[in-house]
Amino acid sequence: MSSINYSEKIPNNVNLGEDRTLQRALEGWQPNFINWWDDVGPEGSTNHEVYLRTAVSVDPNGWAQFGHVKMRDYRWGIFLNPGDTNREIHFGDHKGEKAWQDVPGEHRANLRRIIVTQGDTEPASVEQQRHLGLTAPSMYDLRNLFQINVEEGRHLWAMVYLLHKHFGRDGREEAEALLQRQSGDENNPRILGAFNEKTPDWLAFFMFTYFTDRDGKFQLSALAESAFDPLARTTKFMLTEEAHHMFVGESGISRVLSRTAQVMKDLKTDDPAQVRAAGAIDLPTIQRYLNFHYSVTIDLFGADQPSNTATFYSSGLKGRYEEGKRTDDHVLKGQTYKVLEVKDGQLLENEVPMLNALNEVLRDDFIKDSMAGVGRWNKVLEKAGVPTRLVVPHKAFNRQIGALAGIKMSPDGRVVSEAEWTARKAEWLPTPEDFAFVASLMGRVVGPGKFAGWIAPPVMGINRQPVDFEYVRFN
Ligand SMILES: [Fe+2]
Ligand SMILES: [Fe+2]
């Protein structure tokens, strides 16, 4: 099962050819997908040949192959990790029973919702990033953007396959709707808030791929535990691709910081205005971008104590991050978790049933993982001898979802008045002036080995190619 059949119209390792009805239905969806790509995918990229990796196997050693392809001709397909016929459900009320190959009737609506919500984020990010190619800081970065775009397209395929195969007519309707909603559309927006925000520039793109693709990692990891085996297997393979997206974000911000630190050292200044005048991005602006992307991303984990998390977990639909590595009973009844609540305008910690707090558990796991990378960014500053450090804002800062949306919090964790919030918001979140300044730096630099002045070159190229390799042929 690990080799992929590329002789069919839709590359796959699920023996698609044996199920003619399903194959025809997906082949019917395929041109609609291509139309969607042409309409709202990467702008002006049709004739580019991009040095992309394509999955050729689900074997972790050597799953991908690299070569120049036109993105429109990318072999989007359906790849599931190898199955284990004896796999058992390892958490919740069905623990110890055999994993499901089909959707149990009683969980159909919830599973469909989970798959649609995940599926919706994939094309959304392609839409959010569609103009960025026009202002790429280098050919290397342009290639990375396009790699992420085609893989998000493939993640959409992964979810659409499940909808078509396991949810009959409603599944096919949902698959169509995934191509109709559009990021930021007033009448038919994407499902989740952060996926309707703009990604106006490359600083935002790197923050997005660092924080928001990491939300993807945590959601996919929780789904990779699912009792619904096809969902578990497909999300496991998606995680393999996801790692590169977060790498692009983490290394992108590191390179921005390294350039900024260089300018600060050369000019012997930490004055943002002077840093900007020298064509680099000042640290306070980077911090404000971080505050924004971090806070909208942690909102993606949902409300702190919704009742559906208990249902999702106990019925085996969605586990915790690294469920298999945890040493508790994997049932969680009678256990508690501390969540933050707001009472009389103040924050307090409250102990609630763990099963109701699983969104919070996942959010806290995400926070830990995010902070580790921010620590690595600070190492760049430290090494360059710059004393400023980036900080992750308080969990309650700028929240729109859950109990914490009910207060105004400073990044350093003080409850503040409406008046103070309004007065200081411009210190904490990117302002129109910040966006305008960053936009002013976004010229297109795409000659091989050339880099825009606000970002340092990477340490090495993609797939052991040199940094000045021709990653994109413009034709
Ligand atoms: Fe994705
Ligand atoms: Fe991603």
Coordinates of C-alpha atoms and ligand atoms in Angstrom, one line a residue:
M1 CA 0.0 0.0 0.0
S2 CA 2.9 2.4 0.4
S3 CA 3.6 2.9 -3.3
I4 CA 1.6 5.5 -5.2
N5 CA -0.1 4.7 -8.5
Y6 CA 0.7 7.6 -10.8
S7 CA -0.8 6.0 -13.9
E8 CA -4.3 7.1 -13.0
K9 CA -5.8 10.5 -13.4
I10 CA -5.8 11.0 -9.7
P11 CA -2.6 9.6 -8.1
N12 CA -3.4 7.5 -5.1
N13 CA -2.5 4.6 -2.9
V14 CA -6.0 3.7 -2.0
N15 CA -6.8 1.4 -5.0
L16 CA -9.1 4.0 -6.3
G17 CA -9.4 2.1 -9.6
E18 CA -11.3 -0.6 -7.8
D19 CA -14.2 1.7 -6.9
R20 CA -15.5 3.1 -10.2
T21 CA -18.3 5.2 -8.7
L22 CA -16.0 6.9 -6.3
Q23 CA -13.3 7.3 -8.9
R24 CA -15.9 9.0 -11.3
A25 CA -17.2 11.2 -8.5
L26 CA -13.6 12.4 -7.7
E27 CA -12.8 12.8 -11.3
G28 CA -15.8 15.0 -11.6
W29 CA -14.6 17.2 -8.7
Q30 CA -11.1 17.4 -10.2
P31 CA -11.8 20.1 -12.9
N32 CA -13.7 22.2 -10.3
F33 CA -10.6 22.1 -8.1
I34 CA -8.4 23.2 -11.1
N35 CA -10.9 26.0 -11.8
W36 CA -10.7 27.1 -8.2
W37 CA -6.8 27.0 -8.4
D38 CA -6.9 29.1 -11.6
D39 CA -9.3 31.6 -10.0
V40 CA -7.9 32.1 -6.5
G41 CA -4.6 30.2 -6.4
P42 CA -1.2 31.8 -6.7
E43 CA -1.6 34.9 -8.9
G44 CA 0.3 35.1 -12.2
S45 CA 2.0 31.7 -11.7
T46 CA 0.5 29.7 -14.6
N47 CA 3.6 29.4 -16.7
H48 CA 6.2 29.1 -13.9
E49 CA 8.0 25.9 -13.6
V50 CA 8.7 25.4 -9.9
Y51 CA 11.2 23.1 -8.2
L52 CA 8.6 21.2 -6.1
R53 CA 8.6 18.1 -4.1
T54 CA 5.9 15.6 -5.0
A55 CA 5.0 12.7 -2.8
V56 CA 5.9 9.4 -4.5
S57 CA 5.4 7.1 -1.5
V58 CA 4.3 7.2 2.1
D59 CA 7.5 5.5 3.2
P60 CA 9.1 8.0 5.7
N61 CA 12.6 7.3 4.1
G62 CA 12.3 8.8 0.7
W63 CA 8.7 9.8 0.3
A64 CA 9.3 12.7 -2.0
Q65 CA 10.8 13.5 -5.4
F66 CA 11.9 17.0 -6.6
G67 CA 11.7 18.5 -10.0
H68 CA 10.5 21.5 -12.0
V69 CA 6.8 21.4 -12.6
K70 CA 4.0 23.8 -13.5
M71 CA 1.9 24.0 -10.5
R72 CA -1.3 23.5 -12.4
D73 CA 0.1 20.1 -13.5
Y74 CA 1.1 19.2 -9.9
R75 CA 0.0 15.6 -9.2
W76 CA -2.4 16.3 -6.4
G77 CA -3.6 13.0 -5.1
I78 CA -4.7 10.8 -2.2
F79 CA -2.1 9.3 0.0
L80 CA -2.8 7.4 3.2
N81 CA -0.2 6.1 5.6
P82 CA -0.1 2.3 5.7
G83 CA -2.9 0.7 7.7
D84 CA -2.7 -1.8 10.5
T85 CA -5.6 -4.2 10.3
N86 CA -5.3 -4.9 14.0
R87 CA -5.3 -1.2 15.1
E88 CA -7.2 -0.6 18.2
I89 CA -8.9 2.5 19.5
H90 CA -6.7 3.7 22.3
F91 CA -8.7 6.3 24.1
G92 CA -12.3 7.1 25.1
D93 CA -15.2 4.8 25.8
H94 CA -14.4 2.5 22.9
K95 CA -10.8 2.0 24.1
G96 CA -9.6 -1.5 23.2
E97 CA -12.2 -2.0 20.4
K98 CA -11.1 -2.3 16.8
A99 CA -10.6 0.9 14.9
W100 CA -13.4 1.8 12.4
Q101 CA -12.9 1.5 8.7
D102 CA -16.3 3.1 8.1
V103 CA -18.2 5.9 9.8
P104 CA -20.5 4.7 12.5
G105 CA -24.0 6.2 12.0
E106 CA -24.1 7.8 15.4
H107 CA -20.9 9.7 14.8
R108 CA -21.5 10.7 11.2
A109 CA -22.6 14.3 11.7
N110 CA -19.7 15.1 14.1
L111 CA -17.1 13.4 11.9
R112 CA -18.3 15.2 8.9
R113 CA -18.1 18.5 10.7
I114 CA -14.6 17.8 11.9
I115 CA -13.4 16.9 8.4
V116 CA -15.1 19.8 6.7
T117 CA -13.7 22.3 9.3
Q118 CA -10.2 20.9 8.7
G119 CA -10.7 20.8 4.9
D120 CA -11.9 24.4 4.9
T121 CA -8.6 25.7 6.3
E122 CA -6.5 24.2 3.4
P123 CA -7.8 26.1 0.4
A124 CA -8.3 29.2 2.7
S125 CA -4.6 29.6 3.2
V126 CA -3.9 29.3 -0.5
E127 CA -6.4 32.1 -1.0
Q128 CA -4.9 34.2 1.8
Q129 CA -1.4 33.8 0.2
R130 CA -2.4 34.3 -3.4
H131 CA -0.8 37.7 -4.0
L132 CA 2.5 37.1 -2.2
G133 CA 4.3 35.7 -5.2
L134 CA 4.2 39.2 -6.7
T135 CA 6.4 40.5 -3.9
A136 CA 8.7 37.6 -3.1
P137 CA 12.0 38.6 -1.4
S138 CA 13.9 35.9 -3.4
M139 CA 13.5 33.0 -5.8
Y140 CA 14.1 30.6 -2.9
D141 CA 11.3 32.1 -0.9
L142 CA 9.0 32.1 -3.9
R143 CA 9.6 28.4 -4.4
N144 CA 8.8 27.8 -0.7
L145 CA 5.5 29.7 -0.9
F146 CA 4.5 27.7 -3.9
Q147 CA 5.4 24.4 -2.3
I148 CA 3.2 25.3 0.6
N149 CA 0.4 26.3 -1.7
V150 CA 0.4 23.1 -3.7
E151 CA 0.5 21.0 -0.5
E152 CA -2.4 22.9 1.1
G153 CA -4.2 22.0 -2.2
R154 CA -3.3 18.4 -1.6
H155 CA -4.6 18.6 2.0
L156 CA -7.9 19.7 0.5
W157 CA -7.8 16.6 -1.7
A158 CA -7.1 14.5 1.4
M159 CA -10.3 15.7 3.1
V160 CA -12.4 15.6 0.0
Y161 CA -11.5 12.0 -0.5
L162 CA -12.9 11.1 2.9
L163 CA -16.0 13.1 2.2
H164 CA -16.6 11.4 -1.1
K165 CA -15.8 8.0 0.1
H166 CA -17.5 7.9 3.4
F167 CA -20.3 10.5 3.5
G168 CA -22.3 9.9 0.3
R169 CA -24.3 12.7 -1.1
D170 CA -23.8 15.1 1.8
G171 CA -20.1 14.5 1.5
R172 CA -20.1 15.4 -2.2
E173 CA -22.1 18.6 -1.4
E174 CA -19.6 19.5 1.3
A175 CA -16.7 18.9 -1.1
E176 CA -18.3 21.4 -3.6
A177 CA -18.9 23.9 -0.8
L178 CA -15.2 23.7 0.1
L179 CA -14.5 25.3 -3.3
Q180 CA -17.2 27.9 -2.9
R181 CA -16.5 29.5 0.4
Q182 CA -13.7 32.1 0.1
S183 CA -11.3 33.6 2.6
G184 CA -12.5 37.0 3.7
D185 CA -15.7 36.8 1.6
E186 CA -18.4 38.8 3.3
N187 CA -21.2 36.5 2.2
N188 CA -19.5 33.2 2.2
P189 CA -16.4 33.3 4.3
R190 CA -14.2 30.4 5.4
I191 CA -15.3 28.7 8.6
L192 CA -12.6 29.9 11.1
G193 CA -11.7 33.4 11.9
A194 CA -7.9 33.3 11.4
F195 CA -8.5 32.0 7.9
N196 CA -10.4 35.1 6.9
E197 CA -7.6 37.4 7.9
K198 CA -5.4 38.9 5.3
T199 CA -1.8 37.8 4.8
P200 CA -0.8 41.1 3.3
D201 CA 3.0 40.8 3.2
W202 CA 5.9 38.3 3.8
L203 CA 6.4 39.1 7.4
A204 CA 2.7 38.1 7.9
F205 CA 3.3 35.0 5.8
F206 CA 6.2 33.9 7.9
M207 CA 4.2 34.5 11.1
F208 CA 1.3 32.7 9.6
T209 CA 3.3 29.6 8.6
Y210 CA 5.0 29.6 12.0
F211 CA 1.9 30.0 14.1
T212 CA -1.1 29.1 12.0
D213 CA 0.4 26.1 10.2
R214 CA 1.4 24.9 13.7
D215 CA -2.3 25.0 14.7
G216 CA -2.6 22.7 11.7
K217 CA 0.0 20.4 13.2
F218 CA -1.8 20.2 16.5
Q219 CA -5.3 19.7 15.0
L220 CA -3.9 17.0 12.6
S221 CA -2.1 15.3 15.4
A222 CA -5.3 15.1 17.4
L223 CA -7.1 13.7 14.4
A224 CA -4.2 11.2 13.7
E225 CA -5.4 9.5 16.9
S226 CA -8.9 9.1 15.7
A227 CA -10.9 5.8 15.9
F228 CA -11.9 6.5 12.3
D229 CA -8.9 4.8 10.7
P230 CA -9.0 6.5 7.3
L231 CA -8.9 9.9 9.0
A232 CA -6.0 8.8 11.2
R233 CA -4.0 7.5 8.3
T234 CA -4.5 10.5 6.0
T235 CA -3.8 13.1 8.7
K236 CA -0.6 11.2 9.6
F237 CA 0.7 11.7 6.1
M238 CA -0.4 15.3 6.0
L239 CA 1.8 15.9 9.1
T240 CA 4.8 14.8 7.0
E241 CA 4.2 17.7 4.6
E242 CA 3.2 20.2 7.3
A243 CA 6.7 20.1 8.9
H244 CA 8.1 22.1 5.9
H245 CA 5.5 24.8 6.3
M246 CA 6.5 25.5 9.8
F247 CA 10.2 25.4 8.8
V248 CA 9.5 28.1 6.3
G249 CA 7.9 30.3 9.0
E250 CA 10.5 29.7 11.6
S251 CA 13.5 30.1 9.3
G252 CA 11.9 33.1 7.6
I253 CA 11.5 35.0 10.9
S254 CA 15.1 34.0 11.9
R255 CA 16.4 35.5 8.7
V256 CA 14.4 38.7 9.1
L257 CA 15.8 39.0 12.7
S258 CA 19.3 38.3 11.5
R259 CA 19.1 41.1 8.9
T260 CA 17.6 43.5 11.4
A261 CA 20.2 42.7 14.0
Q262 CA 22.9 43.3 11.4
V263 CA 21.5 46.8 10.6
M264 CA 21.2 47.6 14.4
K265 CA 24.9 46.7 14.9
D266 CA 26.1 48.5 11.8
L267 CA 24.2 51.7 12.8
K268 CA 24.8 51.1 16.6
T269 CA 21.2 51.9 17.3
D270 CA 17.9 50.4 18.5
D271 CA 15.9 53.3 17.2
P272 CA 13.1 51.8 15.1
A273 CA 13.0 54.9 12.8
Q274 CA 16.7 54.5 11.9
V275 CA 16.3 50.7 11.4
R276 CA 13.4 51.4 9.1
A277 CA 15.3 54.1 7.2
A278 CA 18.0 51.5 6.6
G279 CA 15.4 49.3 4.9
A280 CA 15.1 46.6 7.7
I281 CA 12.1 45.7 9.8
D282 CA 12.4 47.1 13.4
L283 CA 12.0 44.8 16.3
P284 CA 8.8 46.5 17.8
T285 CA 7.0 45.9 14.4
I286 CA 8.1 42.3 14.4
Q287 CA 6.8 41.9 18.0
R288 CA 3.4 43.4 17.1
Y289 CA 3.1 41.0 14.1
L290 CA 3.9 38.2 16.5
N291 CA 1.3 39.4 19.0
F292 CA -1.3 39.5 16.3
H293 CA -0.6 36.1 14.7
Y294 CA -0.2 34.3 18.0
S295 CA -3.5 35.6 19.4
V296 CA -5.7 34.9 16.4
T297 CA -4.1 31.5 16.1
I298 CA -4.8 30.4 19.7
D299 CA -8.4 31.4 19.1
L300 CA -8.5 28.6 16.5
F301 CA -8.5 26.0 19.3
G302 CA -12.1 27.1 20.1
A303 CA -13.8 27.9 23.3
D304 CA -12.3 26.8 26.6
Q305 CA -15.0 24.4 27.8
P306 CA -17.4 23.5 25.1
S307 CA -19.4 20.3 25.7
N308 CA -18.6 18.8 22.3
T309 CA -14.9 18.2 23.2
A310 CA -16.1 15.6 25.7
T311 CA -18.2 13.9 23.0
F312 CA -15.4 14.0 20.4
Y313 CA -12.9 12.5 22.9
S314 CA -15.1 9.9 24.6
S315 CA -16.5 8.6 21.4
G316 CA -13.0 8.3 19.9
L317 CA -13.3 10.9 17.1
K318 CA -10.4 13.2 18.2
G319 CA -7.7 12.4 20.7
R320 CA -5.1 14.6 22.3
Y321 CA -1.7 15.6 20.9
E322 CA 0.5 12.6 21.3
E323 CA -2.2 10.5 22.9
G324 CA -0.2 7.4 22.6
K325 CA 2.7 8.8 24.6
R326 CA 0.7 9.9 27.6
T327 CA 0.6 7.7 30.6
D328 CA -2.9 8.4 32.1
D329 CA -6.0 6.2 31.7
H330 CA -7.0 7.7 28.2
V331 CA -10.6 7.9 29.4
L332 CA -10.2 11.0 31.6
K333 CA -13.4 10.7 33.6
G334 CA -13.2 12.4 36.9
Q335 CA -10.0 14.2 36.0
T336 CA -9.7 17.9 36.1
Y337 CA -7.8 20.7 34.3
K338 CA -7.1 24.3 35.2
V339 CA -8.6 26.9 32.9
L340 CA -8.6 30.7 33.1
E341 CA -11.9 32.4 33.6
V342 CA -13.1 35.9 34.0
K343 CA -15.0 37.0 37.1
D344 CA -15.9 40.6 37.9
G345 CA -13.5 41.7 35.2
Q346 CA -10.6 39.7 36.7
L347 CA -8.9 36.5 35.6
L348 CA -9.0 33.5 37.9
E349 CA -8.0 29.9 37.6
N350 CA -10.8 27.4 37.8
E351 CA -10.6 23.6 38.0
V352 CA -13.0 22.0 35.5
P353 CA -13.7 18.5 34.2
M354 CA -10.8 17.5 31.9
L355 CA -13.1 16.2 29.3
N356 CA -14.7 19.6 28.8
A357 CA -11.3 21.3 28.7
L358 CA -9.6 19.4 25.9
N359 CA -9.5 22.4 23.6
E360 CA -7.6 24.1 26.3
V361 CA -5.3 21.2 26.7
L362 CA -4.5 21.2 23.0
R363 CA -4.1 25.0 23.1
D364 CA -1.6 24.7 26.0
D365 CA 0.4 22.1 24.1
F366 CA 0.5 24.4 21.1
I367 CA 1.6 27.3 23.3
K368 CA 4.5 25.2 24.6
D369 CA 5.6 24.2 21.1
S370 CA 5.3 27.8 19.9
M371 CA 7.4 29.2 22.7
A372 CA 10.2 26.9 21.9
G373 CA 10.6 28.4 18.5
V374 CA 10.4 31.9 19.8
G375 CA 13.3 31.0 22.1
R376 CA 15.2 30.0 19.0
W377 CA 14.4 33.4 17.4
N378 CA 15.8 35.0 20.5
K379 CA 19.0 33.1 20.1
V380 CA 19.5 34.9 16.8
L381 CA 19.3 38.2 18.6
E382 CA 21.5 37.0 21.4
K383 CA 24.2 35.8 19.1
A384 CA 24.1 39.1 17.3
G385 CA 24.6 40.9 20.6
V386 CA 21.2 42.6 20.5
P387 CA 19.7 42.7 24.0
T388 CA 16.0 42.9 23.0
R389 CA 14.0 39.7 23.1
L390 CA 10.7 38.7 21.5
V391 CA 8.0 37.6 23.9
V392 CA 4.9 35.5 23.5
P393 CA 1.9 37.6 24.8
H394 CA -0.3 36.5 27.6
K395 CA -2.8 33.8 26.6
A396 CA -5.7 36.2 27.3
F397 CA -4.3 39.0 25.0
N398 CA -6.5 40.0 22.1
R399 CA -8.8 37.0 22.3
Q400 CA -12.1 36.9 20.4
I401 CA -13.3 33.4 21.3
G402 CA -14.0 31.8 24.7
A403 CA -14.3 33.3 28.2
L404 CA -11.1 35.4 27.7
A405 CA -12.8 37.4 25.0
G406 CA -14.6 39.1 27.8
I407 CA -11.7 41.2 29.1
K408 CA -9.0 43.4 27.8
M409 CA -5.5 42.2 28.6
S410 CA -2.1 43.7 28.0
P411 CA 0.5 41.4 26.3
D412 CA 2.3 41.2 29.7
G413 CA -0.8 39.9 31.4
R414 CA -2.5 42.9 33.2
V415 CA -6.2 43.3 32.9
V416 CA -6.6 46.8 31.4
S417 CA -9.4 49.3 31.1
E418 CA -11.1 49.9 27.8
A419 CA -9.5 53.3 27.8
E420 CA -6.0 52.0 28.3
W421 CA -6.6 49.3 25.6
T422 CA -7.6 52.0 23.1
A423 CA -4.7 54.2 24.1
R424 CA -2.0 51.5 23.9
K425 CA -3.3 49.2 21.2
A426 CA -0.9 50.7 18.7
E427 CA 2.0 49.6 20.8
W428 CA 0.7 46.0 20.9
L429 CA -0.8 45.2 17.6
P430 CA 0.3 46.1 14.1
T431 CA -1.0 49.6 13.0
P432 CA -1.9 50.8 9.5
E433 CA 1.5 52.6 9.5
D434 CA 3.3 49.3 10.3
F435 CA 1.5 47.6 7.4
A436 CA 2.3 50.4 5.1
F437 CA 5.9 50.4 6.1
V438 CA 6.3 46.6 5.7
A439 CA 4.4 46.9 2.4
S440 CA 6.9 49.5 1.2
L441 CA 9.7 47.0 1.5
M442 CA 7.9 44.3 -0.5
G443 CA 9.5 44.7 -3.9
R444 CA 9.9 41.6 -6.0
V445 CA 13.4 40.2 -5.9
V446 CA 13.6 37.0 -7.9
G447 CA 17.0 36.7 -9.7
P448 CA 18.8 33.5 -8.7
G449 CA 20.8 34.1 -5.5
K450 CA 19.4 37.6 -5.0
F451 CA 17.7 38.6 -1.7
A452 CA 15.7 41.6 -0.7
G453 CA 17.4 44.0 1.8
W454 CA 15.1 43.2 4.7
I455 CA 15.9 39.5 5.0
A456 CA 19.1 37.5 5.2
P457 CA 19.7 34.6 2.8
P458 CA 19.1 31.1 4.1
V459 CA 21.9 29.0 5.4
M460 CA 21.3 26.4 2.7
G461 CA 19.1 25.7 -0.2
I462 CA 16.2 23.2 -0.8
N463 CA 17.0 19.5 -1.3
R464 CA 20.8 20.2 -1.0
Q465 CA 20.6 22.6 -4.0
P466 CA 22.7 25.7 -3.7
V467 CA 21.0 28.9 -2.5
D468 CA 21.4 30.5 -5.9
F469 CA 19.8 27.5 -7.7
E470 CA 17.1 28.4 -10.3
Y471 CA 14.2 27.3 -8.1
V472 CA 11.6 28.9 -10.4
R473 CA 11.8 29.1 -14.2
F474 CA 9.6 32.0 -15.3
N475 CA 9.3 31.1 -19.0
Ligands
FE1 FE -2.5 21.9 5.4
FE2 FE 0.3 23.8 6.2

